[in-house]
mmCIF file of C-alpha atoms in Angstrom:
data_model
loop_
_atom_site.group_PDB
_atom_site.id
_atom_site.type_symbol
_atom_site.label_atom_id
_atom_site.label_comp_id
_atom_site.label_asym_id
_atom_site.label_seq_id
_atom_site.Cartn_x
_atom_site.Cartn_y
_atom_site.Cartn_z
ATOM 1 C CA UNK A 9 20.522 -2.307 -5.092
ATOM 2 C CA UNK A 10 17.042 -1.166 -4.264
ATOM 3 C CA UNK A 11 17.687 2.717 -4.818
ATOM 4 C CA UNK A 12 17.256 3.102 -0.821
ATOM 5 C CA UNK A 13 20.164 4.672 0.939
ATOM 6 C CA UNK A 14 21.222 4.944 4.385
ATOM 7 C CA UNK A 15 24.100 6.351 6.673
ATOM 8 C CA UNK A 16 25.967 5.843 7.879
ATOM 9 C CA UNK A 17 26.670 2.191 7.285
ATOM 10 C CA UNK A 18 28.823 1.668 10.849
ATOM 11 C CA UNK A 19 28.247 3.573 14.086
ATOM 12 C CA UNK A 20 29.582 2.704 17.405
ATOM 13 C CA UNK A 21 29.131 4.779 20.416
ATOM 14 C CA UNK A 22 28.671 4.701 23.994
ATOM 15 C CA UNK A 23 26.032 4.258 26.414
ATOM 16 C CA UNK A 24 24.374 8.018 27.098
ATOM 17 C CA UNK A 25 24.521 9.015 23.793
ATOM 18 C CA UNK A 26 22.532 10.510 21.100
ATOM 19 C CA UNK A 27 23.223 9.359 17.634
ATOM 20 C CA UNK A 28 21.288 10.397 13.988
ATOM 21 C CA UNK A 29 20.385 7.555 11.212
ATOM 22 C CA UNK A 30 19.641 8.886 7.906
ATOM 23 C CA UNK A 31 17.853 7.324 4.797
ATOM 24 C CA UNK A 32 16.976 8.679 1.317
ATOM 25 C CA UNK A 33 14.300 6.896 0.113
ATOM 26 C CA UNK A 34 13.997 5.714 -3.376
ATOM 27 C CA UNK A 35 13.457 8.672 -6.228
ATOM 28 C CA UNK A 36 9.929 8.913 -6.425
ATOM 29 C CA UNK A 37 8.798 6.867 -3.280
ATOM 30 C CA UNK A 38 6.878 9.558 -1.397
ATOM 31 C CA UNK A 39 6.700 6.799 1.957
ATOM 32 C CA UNK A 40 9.702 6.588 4.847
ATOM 33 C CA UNK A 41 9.938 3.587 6.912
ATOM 34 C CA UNK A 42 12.111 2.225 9.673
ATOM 35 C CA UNK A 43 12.718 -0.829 11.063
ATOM 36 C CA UNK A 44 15.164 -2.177 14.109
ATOM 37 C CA UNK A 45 16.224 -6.047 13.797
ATOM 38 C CA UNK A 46 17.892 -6.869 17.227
ATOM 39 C CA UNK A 47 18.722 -11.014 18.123
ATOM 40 C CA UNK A 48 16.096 -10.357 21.287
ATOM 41 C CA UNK A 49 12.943 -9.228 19.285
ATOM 42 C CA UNK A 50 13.945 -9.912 15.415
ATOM 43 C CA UNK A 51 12.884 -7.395 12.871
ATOM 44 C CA UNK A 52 10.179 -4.889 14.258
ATOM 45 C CA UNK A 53 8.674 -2.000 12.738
ATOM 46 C CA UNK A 54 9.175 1.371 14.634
ATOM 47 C CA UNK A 55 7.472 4.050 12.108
ATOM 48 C CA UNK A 56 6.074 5.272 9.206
ATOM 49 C CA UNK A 57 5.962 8.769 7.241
ATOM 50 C CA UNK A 58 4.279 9.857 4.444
ATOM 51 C CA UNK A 59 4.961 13.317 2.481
ATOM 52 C CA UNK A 60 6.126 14.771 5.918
ATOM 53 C CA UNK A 61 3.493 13.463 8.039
ATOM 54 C CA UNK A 62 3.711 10.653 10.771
ATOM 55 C CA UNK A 63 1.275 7.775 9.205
ATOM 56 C CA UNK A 64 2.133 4.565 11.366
ATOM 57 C CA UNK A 65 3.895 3.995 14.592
ATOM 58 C CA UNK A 66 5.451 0.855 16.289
ATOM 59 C CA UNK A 67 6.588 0.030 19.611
ATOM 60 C CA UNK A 68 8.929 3.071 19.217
ATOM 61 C CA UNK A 69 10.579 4.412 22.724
ATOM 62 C CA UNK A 70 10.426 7.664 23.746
ATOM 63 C CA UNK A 71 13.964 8.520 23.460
ATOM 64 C CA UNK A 72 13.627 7.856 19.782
ATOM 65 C CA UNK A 73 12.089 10.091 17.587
ATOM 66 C CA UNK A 74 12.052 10.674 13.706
ATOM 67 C CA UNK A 75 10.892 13.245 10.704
ATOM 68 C CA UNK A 76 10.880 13.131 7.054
ATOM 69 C CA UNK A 77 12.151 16.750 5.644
ATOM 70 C CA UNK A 78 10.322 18.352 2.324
ATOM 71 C CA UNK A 79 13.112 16.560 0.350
ATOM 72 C CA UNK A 80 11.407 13.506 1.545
ATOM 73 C CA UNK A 81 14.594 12.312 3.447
ATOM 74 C CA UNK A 82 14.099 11.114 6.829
ATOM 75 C CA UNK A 83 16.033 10.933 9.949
ATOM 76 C CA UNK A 84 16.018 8.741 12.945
ATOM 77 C CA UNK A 85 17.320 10.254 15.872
ATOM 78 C CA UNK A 86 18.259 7.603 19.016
ATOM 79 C CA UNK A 87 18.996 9.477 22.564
ATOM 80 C CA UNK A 88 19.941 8.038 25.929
ATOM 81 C CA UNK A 89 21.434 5.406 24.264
ATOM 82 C CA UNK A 90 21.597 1.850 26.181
ATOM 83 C CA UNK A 91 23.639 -1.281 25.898
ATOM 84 C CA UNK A 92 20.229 -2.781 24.379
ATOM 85 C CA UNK A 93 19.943 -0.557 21.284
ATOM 86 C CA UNK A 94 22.292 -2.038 19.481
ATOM 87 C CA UNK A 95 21.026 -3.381 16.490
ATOM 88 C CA UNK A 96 20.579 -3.321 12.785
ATOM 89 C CA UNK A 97 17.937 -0.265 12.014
ATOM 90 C CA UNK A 98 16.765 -0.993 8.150
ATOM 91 C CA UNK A 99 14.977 2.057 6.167
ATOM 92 C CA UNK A 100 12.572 1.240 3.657
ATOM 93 C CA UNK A 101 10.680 2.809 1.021
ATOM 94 C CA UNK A 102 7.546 2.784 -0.580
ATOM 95 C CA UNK A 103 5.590 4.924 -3.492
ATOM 96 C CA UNK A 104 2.597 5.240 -1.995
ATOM 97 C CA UNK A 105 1.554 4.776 2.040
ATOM 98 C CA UNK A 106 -0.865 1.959 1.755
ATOM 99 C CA UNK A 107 -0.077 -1.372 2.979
ATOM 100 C CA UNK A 108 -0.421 -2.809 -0.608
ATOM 101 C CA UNK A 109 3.018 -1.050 -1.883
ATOM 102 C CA UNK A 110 5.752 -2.716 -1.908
ATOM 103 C CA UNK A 111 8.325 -1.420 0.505
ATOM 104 C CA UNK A 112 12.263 -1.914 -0.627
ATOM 105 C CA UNK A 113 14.862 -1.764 1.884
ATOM 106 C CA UNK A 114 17.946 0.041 2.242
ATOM 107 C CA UNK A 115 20.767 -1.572 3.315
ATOM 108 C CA UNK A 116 20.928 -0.665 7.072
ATOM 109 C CA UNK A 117 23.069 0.673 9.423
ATOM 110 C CA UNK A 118 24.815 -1.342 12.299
ATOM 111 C CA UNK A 119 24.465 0.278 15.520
ATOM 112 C CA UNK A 120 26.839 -0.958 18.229
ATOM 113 C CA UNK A 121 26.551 0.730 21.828
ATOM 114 C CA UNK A 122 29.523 0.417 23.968
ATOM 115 C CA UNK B 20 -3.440 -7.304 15.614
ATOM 116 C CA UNK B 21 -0.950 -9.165 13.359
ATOM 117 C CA UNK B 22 1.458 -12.190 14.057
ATOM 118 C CA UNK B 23 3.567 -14.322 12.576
ATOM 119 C CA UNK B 24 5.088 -18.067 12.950
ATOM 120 C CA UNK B 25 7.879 -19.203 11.220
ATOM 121 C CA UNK B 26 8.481 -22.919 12.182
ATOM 122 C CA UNK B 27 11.720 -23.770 12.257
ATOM 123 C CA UNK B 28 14.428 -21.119 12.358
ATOM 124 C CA UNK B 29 16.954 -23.519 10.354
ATOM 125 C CA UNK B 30 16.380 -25.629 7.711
ATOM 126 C CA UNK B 31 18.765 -27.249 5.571
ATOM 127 C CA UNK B 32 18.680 -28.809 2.319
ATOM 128 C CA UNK B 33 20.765 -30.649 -0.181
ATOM 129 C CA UNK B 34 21.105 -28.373 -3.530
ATOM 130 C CA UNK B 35 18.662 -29.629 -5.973
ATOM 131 C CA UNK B 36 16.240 -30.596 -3.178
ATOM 132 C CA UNK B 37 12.793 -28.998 -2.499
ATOM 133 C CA UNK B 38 12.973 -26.128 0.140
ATOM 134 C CA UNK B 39 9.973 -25.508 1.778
ATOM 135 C CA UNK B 40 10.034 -22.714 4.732
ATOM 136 C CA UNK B 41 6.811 -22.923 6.829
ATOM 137 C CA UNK B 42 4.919 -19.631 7.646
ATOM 138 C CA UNK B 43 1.459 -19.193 9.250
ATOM 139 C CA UNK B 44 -0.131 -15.992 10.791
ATOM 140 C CA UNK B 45 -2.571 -14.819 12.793
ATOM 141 C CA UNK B 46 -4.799 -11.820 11.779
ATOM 142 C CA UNK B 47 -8.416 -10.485 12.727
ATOM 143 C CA UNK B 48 -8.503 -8.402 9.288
ATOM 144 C CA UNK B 49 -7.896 -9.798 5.042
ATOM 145 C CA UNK B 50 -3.554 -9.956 5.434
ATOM 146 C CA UNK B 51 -1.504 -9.210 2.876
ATOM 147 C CA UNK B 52 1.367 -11.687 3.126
ATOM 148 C CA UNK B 53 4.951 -11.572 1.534
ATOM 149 C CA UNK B 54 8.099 -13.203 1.721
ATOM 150 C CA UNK B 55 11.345 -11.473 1.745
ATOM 151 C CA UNK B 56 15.333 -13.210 1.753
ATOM 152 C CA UNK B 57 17.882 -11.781 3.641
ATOM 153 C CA UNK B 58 21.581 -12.553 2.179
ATOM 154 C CA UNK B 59 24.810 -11.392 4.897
ATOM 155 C CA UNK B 60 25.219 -8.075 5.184
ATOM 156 C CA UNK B 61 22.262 -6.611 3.455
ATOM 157 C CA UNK B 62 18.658 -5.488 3.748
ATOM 158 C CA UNK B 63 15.755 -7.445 2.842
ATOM 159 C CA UNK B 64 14.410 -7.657 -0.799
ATOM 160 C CA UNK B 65 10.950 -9.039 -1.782
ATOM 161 C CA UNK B 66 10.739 -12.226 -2.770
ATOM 162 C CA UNK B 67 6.790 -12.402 -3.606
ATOM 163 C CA UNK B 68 3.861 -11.204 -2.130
ATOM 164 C CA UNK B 69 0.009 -12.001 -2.020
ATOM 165 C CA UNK B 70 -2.503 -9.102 -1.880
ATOM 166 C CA UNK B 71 -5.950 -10.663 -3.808
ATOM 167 C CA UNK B 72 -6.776 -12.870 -6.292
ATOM 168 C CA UNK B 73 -4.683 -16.010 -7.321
ATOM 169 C CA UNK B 74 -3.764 -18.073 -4.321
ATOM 170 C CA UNK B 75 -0.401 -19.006 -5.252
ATOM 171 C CA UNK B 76 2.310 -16.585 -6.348
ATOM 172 C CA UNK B 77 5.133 -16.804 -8.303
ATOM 173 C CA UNK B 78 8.065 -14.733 -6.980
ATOM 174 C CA UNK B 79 11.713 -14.459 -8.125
ATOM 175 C CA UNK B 80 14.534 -16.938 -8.369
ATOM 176 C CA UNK B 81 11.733 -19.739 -8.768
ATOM 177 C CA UNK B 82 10.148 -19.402 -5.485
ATOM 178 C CA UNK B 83 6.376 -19.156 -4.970
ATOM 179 C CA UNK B 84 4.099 -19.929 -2.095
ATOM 180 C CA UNK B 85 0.781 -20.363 -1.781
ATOM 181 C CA UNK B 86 -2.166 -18.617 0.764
ATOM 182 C CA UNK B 87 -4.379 -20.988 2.092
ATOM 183 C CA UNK B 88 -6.961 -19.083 4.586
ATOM 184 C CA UNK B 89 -8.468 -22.269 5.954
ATOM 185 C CA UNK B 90 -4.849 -23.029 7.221
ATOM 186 C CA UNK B 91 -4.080 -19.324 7.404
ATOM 187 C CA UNK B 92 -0.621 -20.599 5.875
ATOM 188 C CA UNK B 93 1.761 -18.922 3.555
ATOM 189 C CA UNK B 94 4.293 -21.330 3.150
ATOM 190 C CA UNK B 95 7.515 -20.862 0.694
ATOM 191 C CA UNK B 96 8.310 -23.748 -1.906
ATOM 192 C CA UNK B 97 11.198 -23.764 -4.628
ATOM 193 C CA UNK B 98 11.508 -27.042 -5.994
ATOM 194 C CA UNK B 99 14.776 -27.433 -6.593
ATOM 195 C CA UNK B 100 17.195 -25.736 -4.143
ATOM 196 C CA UNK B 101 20.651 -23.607 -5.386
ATOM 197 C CA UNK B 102 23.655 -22.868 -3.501
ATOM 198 C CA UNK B 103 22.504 -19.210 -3.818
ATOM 199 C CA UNK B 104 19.538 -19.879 -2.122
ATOM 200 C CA UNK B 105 21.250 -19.672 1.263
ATOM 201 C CA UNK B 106 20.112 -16.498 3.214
ATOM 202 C CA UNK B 107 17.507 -15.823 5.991
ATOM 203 C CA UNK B 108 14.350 -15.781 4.758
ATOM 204 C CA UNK B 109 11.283 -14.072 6.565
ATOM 205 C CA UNK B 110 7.635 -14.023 6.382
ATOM 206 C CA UNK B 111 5.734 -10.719 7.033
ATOM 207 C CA UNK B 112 1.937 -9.973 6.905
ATOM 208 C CA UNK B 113 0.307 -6.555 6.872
ATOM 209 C CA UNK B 114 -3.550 -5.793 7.402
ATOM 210 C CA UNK B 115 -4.949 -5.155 3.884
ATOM 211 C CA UNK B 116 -7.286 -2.591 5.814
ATOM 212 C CA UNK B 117 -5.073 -1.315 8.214
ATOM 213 C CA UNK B 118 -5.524 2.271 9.333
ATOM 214 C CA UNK B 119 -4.801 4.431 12.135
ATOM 215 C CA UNK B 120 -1.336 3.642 13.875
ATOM 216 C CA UNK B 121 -1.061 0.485 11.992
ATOM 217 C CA UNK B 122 -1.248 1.772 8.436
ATOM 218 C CA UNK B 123 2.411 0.668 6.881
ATOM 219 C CA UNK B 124 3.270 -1.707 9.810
ATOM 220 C CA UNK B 125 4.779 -5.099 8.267
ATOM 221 C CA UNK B 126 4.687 -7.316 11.331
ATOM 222 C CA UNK B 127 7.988 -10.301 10.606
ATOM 223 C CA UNK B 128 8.421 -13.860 11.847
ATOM 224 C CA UNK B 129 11.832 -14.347 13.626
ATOM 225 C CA UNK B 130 13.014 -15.570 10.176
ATOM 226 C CA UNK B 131 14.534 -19.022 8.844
ATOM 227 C CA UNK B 132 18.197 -19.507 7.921
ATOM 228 C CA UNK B 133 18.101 -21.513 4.949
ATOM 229 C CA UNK B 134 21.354 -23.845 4.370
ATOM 230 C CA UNK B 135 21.922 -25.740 1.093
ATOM 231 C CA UNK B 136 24.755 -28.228 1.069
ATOM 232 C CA UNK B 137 26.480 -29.527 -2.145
#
């Protein structure tokens, strides 16, 4: 168990919609990241925050977007949804922001657009 | 910009043989390279990383690999393979400078299943 936590575990929903991925990043761990891992492009980095503010960005679409709230909690928030978003979207966590701390994983959640 | 070549996206071993999962990357900038295993149905957990200094790491569950710059090559040994060494294992680098929009990106290989028969 690597103290990150995300929900929900399952989501299934259809094509059009908007759906909202949380994670709660380790106690401590003042760094949010998130990751999609699809079978077309593997595991890819989408973006980074750090005590609120945006540090790093990926090849993130427009229809997604994403925050980390003053409880250092972070959302990711995927509208418009298409057939292709289905995926696995991993949080991870790190204490500090630099690329030199170790970032631990949460377990995921399974996304699965009908 | 970062990249990252797994060759071979199986490899399978007898248990008690040596695994070794080949990794090499591309970067303009010092990488920071690490290894991370994937087991079914969970997220990834770091197996061992190099920042600076020593040239071969030791990670957990007896793996280590070794950076070699001239072959810009990170490749994961464990020399004697377990049946609970089957998982997915990936190799990710990360610019040890890296600012601006890149700052916390870990850029992954596609991954390697690992399979170890009895």
């Amino acid at each position: 168990d690597s103290g990150v936590t995300q929900t929900p575990k399952h989501l299934i929903t259809a094509t059009g919609q908007r759906v909202t991925l949380r994670c709660s990043p380790r106690s401590g761990d003042l760094s949010v990241y998130w990751y999609q891992q699809s079978l077309d492009q593997g595991l890819q980095f989408l973006i980074q925050y750090y005590n609120g503010e945006e540090r790093a960005k990926g090849n993130i679409l427009e229809r997604f977007s994403a925050q980390q709230f003053p409880d250092l909690h972070s959302e990711l928030n995927l509208s418009s949804l298409e057939l292709g978003d289905s995926a696995l979207y991993f949080c991870a966590s790190s204490v500090g922001g630099t690329p030199r701390n170790e970032q631990f994983f949460g377990p995921g959640t399974r996304l699965t657009v009908l | 910009a970062q990249s990252v070549t797994q060759l071979g996206s199986h490899v399978s071993v007898s248990e008690g043989a040596l695994v070794l999962l080949r990794c090499n990357y591309s970067s303009s900038v010092p990488p920071y390279l690490f290894w991370y295993v994937q087991y079914p149905n969970q997220g990834l957990q770091l197996l061992l990383k190099y920042t600076t200094g020593a040239t071969l790491v030791k990670g957990i569950n007896g793996f280590e690999a070794e950076f070699k710059k001239s072959e810009t090559s990170f490749h994961l040994t464990k020399p004697s393979a377990h049946m609970s060494d089957a998982a997915e294992y990936f190799c990710a680098v990360i610019a040890a400078n890296a600012g601006g929009t890149s700052y916390g990106k870990l850029t992954f290989g596609q991954g390697t299943i690992l399979t170890v028969h009895p």
